[in-house]
Short mmCIF file of C-alpha atoms and ligand atoms in Angstrom, two decimals:
data_model
loop_
_atom_site.label_atom_id
_atom_site.label_comp_id
_atom_site.label_asym_id
_atom_site.label_seq_id
_atom_site.Cartn_x
_atom_site.Cartn_y
_atom_site.Cartn_z
CA MET A 240 34.61 20.82 -15.65
CA ASP A 241 31.03 20.93 -14.26
CA ASP A 242 28.01 23.72 -15.58
CA TRP A 243 29.09 25.80 -12.58
CA GLN A 244 32.81 25.80 -13.46
CA ARG A 245 32.49 26.53 -16.74
CA THR A 246 30.22 29.31 -15.66
CA ALA A 247 31.99 30.81 -13.30
CA GLN A 248 35.03 31.26 -15.52
CA GLU A 249 33.03 33.37 -17.84
CA ILE A 250 30.83 35.74 -15.28
CA GLU A 251 32.65 37.91 -12.83
CA GLY A 252 32.34 37.26 -9.19
CA LEU A 253 31.01 33.32 -9.31
CA GLU A 254 34.05 31.84 -7.93
CA HIS A 255 32.65 33.68 -4.88
CA VAL A 256 29.34 32.30 -5.00
CA PRO A 257 28.55 28.70 -3.51
CA ARG A 258 27.82 25.96 -6.38
CA GLY A 259 23.80 25.33 -4.55
CA VAL A 260 23.50 28.90 -4.93
CA ILE A 261 21.47 27.68 -1.85
CA ALA A 262 19.64 25.32 -3.65
CA TYR A 263 18.52 27.43 -6.96
CA MET A 264 20.09 25.45 -9.10
CA ARG A 265 19.35 22.00 -7.85
CA ALA A 266 15.29 23.41 -6.97
CA GLY A 267 13.82 21.36 -10.14
CA HIS A 268 15.82 22.30 -12.84
CA ALA A 269 17.66 20.24 -15.83
CA SER A 270 21.33 19.80 -15.38
CA ALA A 271 21.55 22.07 -19.06
CA TYR A 272 19.63 24.95 -17.46
CA PRO A 273 21.62 27.89 -18.31
CA PRO A 274 22.20 29.58 -14.49
CA ILE A 275 22.25 33.16 -15.33
CA PHE A 276 19.63 35.23 -17.13
CA GLU A 277 20.10 39.19 -18.06
CA SER A 278 16.63 39.58 -18.49
CA ALA A 279 13.16 38.49 -19.04
CA SER A 280 10.02 40.01 -21.09
CA GLY A 281 6.97 38.53 -21.45
CA VAL A 282 7.44 34.94 -21.77
CA TYR A 283 11.05 34.80 -22.97
CA ALA A 284 13.86 35.06 -21.02
CA THR A 285 17.57 35.83 -22.40
CA ALA A 286 20.22 33.90 -20.96
CA VAL A 287 24.19 35.36 -20.39
CA GLY A 288 25.65 34.93 -23.58
CA GLY A 289 22.74 35.84 -25.52
CA ARG A 290 20.59 32.66 -26.16
CA ARG A 291 16.58 33.56 -25.72
CA TYR A 292 14.46 31.01 -24.50
CA LEU A 293 10.67 30.48 -24.35
CA ASP A 294 9.59 30.54 -20.47
CA TRP A 295 7.23 27.96 -18.69
CA VAL A 296 8.69 27.71 -15.29
CA MET A 297 7.24 31.36 -14.65
CA GLY A 298 9.48 31.78 -11.59
CA LYS A 299 8.02 28.80 -10.42
CA GLY A 300 4.45 29.62 -10.31
CA PRO A 301 4.70 33.19 -9.66
CA LEU A 302 4.50 35.56 -12.58
CA THR A 303 0.53 35.03 -13.73
CA PHE A 304 0.99 37.63 -16.05
CA GLY A 305 4.33 36.93 -17.55
CA HIS A 306 7.90 38.52 -16.95
CA ALA A 307 7.75 42.51 -16.18
CA ARG A 308 4.42 43.56 -16.25
CA GLU A 309 4.19 47.28 -17.17
CA GLU A 310 1.87 48.71 -14.75
CA ILE A 311 2.72 46.51 -11.87
CA ASP A 312 6.59 47.64 -12.23
CA ARG A 313 5.46 51.24 -12.77
CA ALA A 314 3.64 50.73 -9.52
CA ALA A 315 7.07 49.11 -7.49
CA PHE A 316 9.38 51.38 -8.50
CA GLU A 317 7.38 54.68 -7.42
CA ALA A 318 6.54 53.67 -4.63
CA ALA A 319 9.92 52.59 -3.82
CA ARG A 320 11.52 56.11 -4.88
CA ARG A 321 8.84 57.47 -2.09
CA GLY A 322 10.58 55.59 0.50
CA GLN A 323 10.99 52.03 0.63
CA LEU A 324 11.58 50.99 3.86
CA ARG A 325 9.47 54.22 5.48
CA PRO A 326 8.92 54.02 9.56
CA GLY A 327 5.48 52.50 9.57
CA LEU A 328 3.41 50.88 7.10
CA SER A 329 3.03 51.87 3.34
CA PRO A 330 -0.89 53.04 2.73
CA ASP A 331 -0.84 49.95 0.22
CA TYR A 332 -0.83 47.14 3.37
CA GLY A 333 -4.84 48.18 3.77
CA ALA A 334 -5.06 48.67 0.65
CA VAL A 335 -3.79 45.39 -0.16
CA ALA A 336 -5.48 43.70 2.69
CA ALA A 337 -9.37 44.82 1.49
CA GLN A 338 -8.24 43.45 -1.94
CA LEU A 339 -7.60 40.54 -0.56
CA ALA A 340 -10.95 40.10 1.93
CA ARG A 341 -12.91 40.88 -2.07
CA LEU A 342 -11.29 38.54 -3.77
CA VAL A 343 -10.19 35.64 -1.65
CA PRO A 344 -13.51 35.98 1.17
CA PRO A 345 -12.31 33.62 3.95
CA MET A 346 -9.04 36.11 4.47
CA ARG A 347 -11.26 38.72 6.34
CA SER A 348 -8.00 39.69 8.11
CA SER A 349 -4.53 39.10 6.84
CA ALA A 350 -0.84 40.53 7.50
CA PHE A 351 1.73 40.16 5.04
CA ALA A 352 5.21 38.85 5.21
CA LYS A 353 8.02 37.73 2.71
CA ASN A 354 7.70 34.13 1.17
CA GLY A 355 5.45 31.15 1.12
CA SER A 356 7.38 29.41 4.17
CA ASP A 357 7.12 33.01 6.09
CA ALA A 358 3.30 32.87 5.67
CA VAL A 359 2.95 29.73 7.09
CA ALA A 360 4.97 29.84 9.94
CA ILE A 361 2.99 33.03 11.02
CA ALA A 362 -0.36 30.72 10.63
CA LEU A 363 1.13 28.06 12.76
CA ARG A 364 2.33 30.48 15.40
CA LEU A 365 -1.09 32.18 15.25
CA ALA A 366 -3.14 28.75 15.45
CA ARG A 367 -0.74 27.71 18.38
CA VAL A 368 -1.48 30.57 20.49
CA PHE A 369 -5.15 30.97 19.75
CA THR A 370 -6.00 27.42 20.79
CA GLY A 371 -3.26 27.17 23.55
CA ARG A 372 -2.11 23.60 21.70
CA GLY A 373 1.45 22.74 20.02
CA TRP A 374 0.87 20.20 17.53
CA VAL A 375 0.32 20.81 14.19
CA LEU A 376 -0.65 17.80 11.26
CA SER A 377 0.38 18.40 8.29
CA SER A 378 0.35 17.25 4.64
CA GLY A 379 2.43 18.50 1.32
CA TYR A 380 5.63 21.31 1.01
CA HIS A 381 5.53 24.24 3.16
CA GLY A 382 8.96 25.57 2.69
CA TRP A 383 12.55 24.40 3.60
CA ASP A 384 12.91 25.18 6.80
CA GLU A 385 12.12 23.53 10.47
CA ARG A 386 9.24 25.88 11.38
CA VAL A 387 7.43 24.55 8.63
CA SER A 388 8.60 21.27 8.03
CA PRO A 389 7.32 17.30 9.34
CA SER A 390 9.60 16.20 11.71
CA GLY A 391 8.99 12.80 10.61
CA ALA A 392 5.43 10.85 9.79
CA VAL A 393 2.73 11.32 12.05
CA ASP A 394 2.28 7.94 13.95
CA ALA A 395 5.89 7.36 14.32
CA ILE A 396 6.37 10.86 16.08
CA LEU A 397 2.81 12.33 17.65
CA PRO A 398 3.12 10.89 20.95
CA ALA A 399 6.99 11.64 21.60
CA ARG A 400 7.10 15.67 21.47
CA GLU A 401 5.21 18.58 22.61
CA ALA A 402 4.66 20.75 19.89
CA GLY A 403 5.86 20.37 16.12
CA VAL A 404 4.86 19.72 12.73
CA ALA A 405 3.90 15.84 11.74
CA ASP A 406 3.27 14.44 8.02
CA PHE A 407 -0.32 12.95 7.71
CA GLY A 408 0.48 12.31 4.38
CA TYR A 409 -2.91 13.02 2.71
CA ASP A 410 -3.89 10.25 4.63
CA LEU A 411 -7.85 10.91 6.12
CA GLU A 412 -7.60 7.65 8.04
CA ARG A 413 -4.65 8.49 9.60
CA LEU A 414 -5.63 11.73 10.29
CA ALA A 415 -8.91 10.49 11.82
CA ALA A 416 -7.16 8.03 14.41
CA VAL A 417 -4.57 10.53 15.58
CA LEU A 418 -7.41 13.28 15.90
CA ALA A 419 -9.20 10.86 17.49
CA ALA A 420 -6.47 9.36 19.92
CA ASP A 421 -4.87 13.22 20.79
CA GLY A 422 -7.12 15.80 19.10
CA ASP A 423 -6.79 18.00 21.97
CA ARG A 424 -3.17 18.63 21.44
CA VAL A 425 -3.55 19.83 17.88
CA ALA A 426 -3.39 23.32 17.02
CA ALA A 427 -3.97 22.99 13.18
CA VAL A 428 -4.34 20.74 10.34
CA LEU A 429 -2.16 22.64 7.35
CA VAL A 430 -2.72 21.05 3.80
CA SER A 431 -0.98 21.77 0.65
CA PRO A 432 -3.60 20.89 -1.95
CA GLU A 433 -2.89 18.80 -4.41
CA PRO A 434 -6.06 19.92 -6.89
CA ALA A 435 -4.38 17.28 -9.77
CA PHE A 436 -5.25 14.05 -7.01
CA LEU A 437 -7.55 15.65 -4.55
CA GLY A 438 -11.31 17.12 -4.65
CA ALA A 439 -13.81 18.68 -2.83
CA PRO A 440 -14.63 15.66 -0.53
CA PHE A 441 -11.08 15.52 0.76
CA LEU A 442 -10.73 19.23 2.02
CA GLU A 443 -14.09 18.86 3.14
CA GLU A 444 -13.76 16.12 5.32
CA VAL A 445 -9.90 17.62 6.75
CA ALA A 446 -12.02 20.62 7.57
CA SER A 447 -14.50 18.16 9.61
CA LEU A 448 -12.40 16.47 11.09
CA ALA A 449 -9.82 19.25 12.33
CA ARG A 450 -13.15 21.07 13.44
CA GLY A 451 -14.76 18.14 15.21
CA ALA A 452 -11.36 18.24 17.18
CA GLY A 453 -11.06 22.05 17.95
CA ALA A 454 -8.47 22.22 15.59
CA LEU A 455 -8.26 25.16 13.15
CA PHE A 456 -7.96 23.91 9.38
CA CYS A 457 -5.34 26.19 7.52
CA VAL A 458 -4.79 26.14 3.73
CA ASP A 459 -1.43 26.80 2.36
CA GLU A 460 -2.09 28.04 -0.87
CA VAL A 461 1.04 29.35 -2.11
CA ARG A 462 1.46 26.92 -4.90
CA CYS A 463 -2.42 26.82 -6.21
CA GLY A 464 -3.08 30.51 -5.48
CA PHE A 465 -3.77 32.69 -8.33
CA ARG A 466 -3.47 29.80 -10.60
CA VAL A 467 -6.35 27.30 -9.93
CA ALA A 468 -8.11 30.37 -8.78
CA PRO A 469 -7.50 33.63 -6.78
CA GLY A 470 -8.28 31.96 -3.31
CA GLY A 471 -6.38 28.81 -4.86
CA ALA A 472 -7.92 25.41 -4.44
CA HIS A 473 -10.26 25.99 -1.89
CA ALA A 474 -11.57 28.75 -3.73
CA LEU A 475 -12.22 26.24 -6.50
CA PHE A 476 -13.91 23.29 -4.67
CA GLY A 477 -15.54 25.80 -2.69
CA VAL A 478 -14.66 24.75 0.96
CA GLU A 479 -13.93 26.89 3.38
CA PRO A 480 -10.48 27.36 5.93
CA ASP A 481 -10.05 29.29 9.44
CA LEU A 482 -6.88 30.43 7.70
CA VAL A 483 -4.97 30.76 4.51
CA CYS A 484 -1.78 31.42 3.39
CA LEU A 485 -0.46 33.12 -0.28
CA SER A 486 2.45 34.19 -2.24
CA LYS A 487 2.94 33.30 -5.59
CA GLY A 488 0.53 34.74 -8.16
CA LEU A 489 0.41 37.83 -5.32
CA THR A 490 2.51 40.46 -6.77
CA ASN A 491 4.04 39.32 -9.96
CA GLY A 492 7.76 38.72 -8.95
CA TYR A 493 8.03 40.36 -5.71
CA PRO A 494 8.30 39.23 -2.79
CA LEU A 495 5.80 39.26 -0.91
CA ALA A 496 3.15 37.21 1.27
CA ALA A 497 0.04 37.00 2.59
CA VAL A 498 -1.57 35.04 5.85
CA GLY A 499 -5.36 35.89 6.54
CA GLY A 500 -8.38 33.98 7.73
CA ARG A 501 -10.88 34.78 11.06
CA GLU A 502 -10.87 37.95 12.52
CA ASP A 503 -10.53 36.55 15.98
CA VAL A 504 -7.50 33.67 14.87
CA MET A 505 -5.50 36.64 13.22
CA ALA A 506 -5.71 39.07 16.21
CA SER A 507 -3.97 36.23 18.62
CA SER A 508 -1.30 38.50 16.93
CA ARG A 509 -1.32 40.89 19.86
CA ASP A 510 -0.43 37.92 22.04
CA THR A 511 2.43 37.15 20.38
CA PHE A 512 5.78 38.65 18.96
CA ILE A 513 5.83 38.27 15.25
CA PHE A 514 8.13 40.39 13.07
CA GLY A 515 10.18 40.99 9.97
CA THR A 516 12.39 43.65 9.29
CA TYR A 517 11.11 44.21 5.37
CA TYR A 518 7.50 42.85 6.40
CA GLY A 519 6.09 46.42 5.65
CA GLU A 520 8.46 47.63 2.65
CA ALA A 521 6.58 49.47 -0.19
CA ALA A 522 7.35 47.70 -3.24
CA SER A 523 6.10 44.52 -3.06
CA LEU A 524 2.69 45.99 -1.47
CA ALA A 525 2.17 48.57 -4.13
CA ALA A 526 3.15 45.95 -6.87
CA ALA A 527 0.54 43.67 -5.06
CA ARG A 528 -2.16 46.51 -4.87
CA VAL A 529 -2.00 46.43 -8.81
CA CYS A 530 -1.72 43.16 -9.82
CA LEU A 531 -4.64 42.18 -7.39
CA ALA A 532 -6.57 45.12 -9.58
CA LEU A 533 -5.22 43.25 -12.65
CA THR A 534 -6.51 40.24 -11.55
CA GLU A 535 -10.02 41.03 -10.68
CA ALA A 536 -10.65 42.89 -13.86
CA GLU A 537 -8.72 40.81 -16.39
CA ARG A 538 -8.85 37.14 -14.59
CA PRO A 539 -5.66 35.53 -15.23
CA HIS A 540 -6.61 32.43 -13.77
CA GLU A 541 -9.26 32.06 -16.93
CA ALA A 542 -6.22 32.67 -19.43
CA ILE A 543 -4.08 30.32 -17.70
CA ALA A 544 -6.25 27.62 -17.65
CA ALA A 545 -7.28 27.86 -21.63
CA VAL A 546 -3.57 28.33 -22.57
CA GLY A 547 -1.95 25.27 -19.93
CA ALA A 548 -5.17 22.85 -21.63
CA ARG A 549 -3.94 24.05 -25.42
CA LEU A 550 -0.22 22.90 -23.79
CA SER A 551 -1.37 19.60 -22.36
CA GLU A 552 -3.56 18.67 -24.89
CA ALA A 553 -0.37 19.62 -27.82
CA MET A 554 1.72 17.10 -25.37
CA ASP A 555 0.16 14.30 -24.92
CA ALA A 556 -0.77 14.44 -28.71
CA ALA A 557 3.12 14.56 -29.31
CA PHE A 558 4.29 12.01 -26.42
CA ALA A 559 1.72 9.70 -27.98
CA GLU A 560 2.47 10.79 -31.79
CA HIS A 561 6.48 9.96 -30.95
CA GLY A 562 5.94 6.83 -28.92
CA VAL A 563 7.40 8.30 -25.85
CA HIS A 564 5.55 7.09 -23.10
CA ALA A 565 4.89 9.63 -21.19
CA HIS A 566 1.51 11.71 -20.30
CA VAL A 567 0.24 14.95 -19.14
CA LEU A 568 -1.48 15.07 -15.76
CA GLY A 569 -3.92 18.28 -15.10
CA PRO A 570 -5.32 20.19 -14.06
CA PRO A 571 -5.14 22.20 -16.87
CA SER A 572 -3.45 25.50 -15.39
CA MET A 573 -0.81 23.22 -13.63
CA PRO A 574 0.50 20.81 -16.08
CA THR A 575 2.51 18.11 -15.06
CA PHE A 576 4.10 15.65 -17.36
CA LEU A 577 4.83 12.29 -16.54
CA PHE A 578 7.61 9.92 -17.92
CA ALA A 579 7.18 6.28 -17.17
CA GLU A 580 11.00 5.88 -17.66
CA PRO A 581 13.16 7.99 -15.64
CA GLU A 582 15.86 8.51 -17.84
CA ASP A 583 13.46 9.98 -20.38
CA GLU A 584 12.42 11.95 -17.83
CA ALA A 585 15.98 13.57 -17.90
CA ARG A 586 16.38 13.33 -21.62
CA PHE A 587 13.32 15.55 -22.37
CA PHE A 588 13.71 18.19 -19.68
CA ALA A 589 17.63 18.60 -20.74
CA GLY A 590 17.06 18.18 -24.74
CA ALA A 591 13.90 21.27 -24.14
CA VAL A 592 16.40 23.21 -22.99
CA ASP A 593 18.90 22.39 -25.72
CA ALA A 594 16.03 23.05 -28.21
CA GLY A 595 15.53 26.86 -26.44
CA VAL A 596 12.38 26.09 -23.81
CA LEU A 597 12.61 26.03 -20.07
CA PHE A 598 10.20 23.72 -17.83
CA PHE A 599 10.20 23.10 -14.39
CA GLN A 600 11.19 19.52 -14.27
CA ASP A 601 10.33 18.68 -10.55
CA ASP A 602 6.96 19.88 -10.73
CA ALA A 603 3.85 21.46 -12.61
CA GLN A 604 4.40 23.89 -15.77
CA CYS A 605 3.62 27.39 -14.63
CA PRO A 606 1.46 28.82 -18.01
CA SER A 607 1.06 32.46 -17.63
CA ALA A 608 -1.52 35.20 -18.89
CA ALA A 609 1.10 35.96 -21.54
CA HIS A 610 1.08 33.08 -23.21
CA GLU A 611 -0.62 32.56 -26.28
CA VAL A 612 -1.25 29.70 -28.22
CA ALA A 613 1.12 30.74 -30.50
CA HIS A 614 3.50 29.91 -28.00
CA VAL A 615 2.18 26.41 -27.49
CA ASP A 616 3.08 25.65 -31.40
CA GLU A 617 6.24 27.34 -30.65
CA THR A 618 7.26 24.79 -27.93
CA LEU A 619 5.91 21.63 -29.80
CA ARG A 620 7.97 23.15 -32.92
CA ALA A 621 11.25 23.28 -30.84
CA LEU A 622 10.37 19.65 -29.10
CA GLY A 623 10.00 17.50 -31.88
CA PRO A 624 13.48 16.49 -32.59
CA VAL A 625 13.90 16.04 -28.68
CA LEU A 626 10.54 14.07 -28.83
CA ALA A 627 11.47 11.94 -31.77
CA GLY A 628 14.98 11.15 -29.86
CA LEU A 629 12.75 9.70 -27.33
CA GLY A 630 10.38 6.94 -28.80
CA ARG A 631 10.02 3.55 -27.96
CA PRO A 632 7.86 0.48 -28.52
CA ALA A 633 4.66 0.47 -27.65
CA ARG A 634 3.93 -0.50 -23.95
CA PRO A 635 1.32 -2.25 -21.71
CA ALA A 636 -1.52 0.35 -20.75
CA SER A 637 -1.00 -0.25 -17.03
CA ALA A 638 2.19 2.01 -17.46
CA SER A 639 0.40 5.15 -16.76
CA GLY A 640 -1.22 4.11 -13.77
CA GLU A 641 2.22 3.37 -12.32
CA THR A 642 3.69 6.67 -12.76
CA ILE A 643 1.07 8.71 -11.79
CA ASP A 644 1.77 6.42 -8.28
CA ARG A 645 5.58 7.78 -8.46
CA TYR A 646 4.60 10.63 -8.91
CA ALA A 647 2.10 11.02 -6.03
CA ARG A 648 4.72 9.92 -4.06
CA ARG A 649 7.02 11.69 -4.81
CA ARG A 650 4.50 14.60 -3.97
CA GLY A 651 4.18 13.18 -0.04
CA ILE A 652 0.50 11.52 -0.77
CA LEU A 653 0.31 8.14 0.08
CA ARG A 654 -1.25 5.94 -1.98
CA GLY A 655 -2.11 2.20 -2.42
C1 PLP B 1121 2.54 25.23 -1.54
C2 PLP B 1121 3.55 26.09 -0.97
N1 PLP B 1121 4.05 26.23 -0.08
C3 PLP B 1121 4.95 27.08 1.28
C4 PLP B 1121 5.99 27.51 -0.09
C5 PLP B 1121 7.58 27.95 0.32
O1 PLP B 1121 7.30 29.36 -0.08
P1 PLP B 1121 8.52 30.08 -0.29
O2 PLP B 1121 9.53 29.48 -1.30
O3 PLP B 1121 8.16 31.40 -0.92
O4 PLP B 1121 9.38 30.36 1.14
C6 PLP B 1121 5.71 26.44 -1.52
C7 PLP B 1121 6.85 26.54 -2.65
O5 PLP B 1121 7.12 26.17 -3.65
C8 PLP B 1121 4.92 26.06 -1.51
O6 PLP B 1121 4.87 25.24 -3.26
#
């Protein structure tokens, strides 16, 4: 009997739910990860059956203030009580756009949608309408569906298609070569920043190559926004994009995404049709208004970086102490545990769940402003026996370079 069958026997109705639950269970979780939670508050989540876990997943990033921050939830519930789906926009639509213009300066004009891939799809549509061109050259993950996923590597499919998204694998030479040959077909160059590997010079060069070809430079900050800085990596590195996509961290957990940027590009929305039934719903926009006000006042990204640095240092020390061939890759607000041996990785993440700690297996951990040093200590205490079980004799120092390369390939970054 697998975990899902066992859980389905215990929880009413689950026999009518597909095992994959639209892939949520497979997206970055150890097999031992409990599938159903009753509640969550601060940095803890309680699974069905009553077991409490210390959570470093934070909804895969969005919960910059931790679970159930009271002021944000109250604003969302109150807005819904005044009409959740009104005949037109709620006043928060403009209020949140104005807050974004202040917090993320390239977003002079913004529109809202429901999730990160929606925001990216809207950005691509606007770029195509604005430039009159079909191609998008992309690097990194932008969502699961065909509107935003590359159909293949750029050199293999560029000549064959009139419109589409092609992957240049964070490779500047490839990007430059394609733009030199076919730049007049390219509407936008779209990048999900990877601050662990690529800093300001990379984003600057992408921006300059895109603009040199008359294409727009779009950054997908869904993962980095409100985590490394309110705007994300472009803000951290001081690079000005034409369009920015945000979602995680905008509301502390409510379904909202934003696409914003140059007013002339955003105004292309008049010349096309972009619509979602729930795009103007009131509760998420109210949550965003309060979440952004708290972000301006409390600067959660600073607390996130500080506690993330503590977690990174403590994990690196614990890996070394127990002879585990693993290390932490930064930046501190997005610490990623890299294991030299894949079987150690699987055992570590499953062992952590057994020990009462939830980690994001395939990606960076997501500390929040609700995490404190005491939670780092609690984590390390719980993980002691797990790490002790993984220790091995010393290995050559080259292991860490190989491990980083393997992770870079997993994130779609071509290296070497
Ligand atoms: C960089 C990036 N872009 C887009 C997305 C897609 O967002 P969503 O899952 O809300 O559609 C993600 C999700 O993890 C992401 O990390």
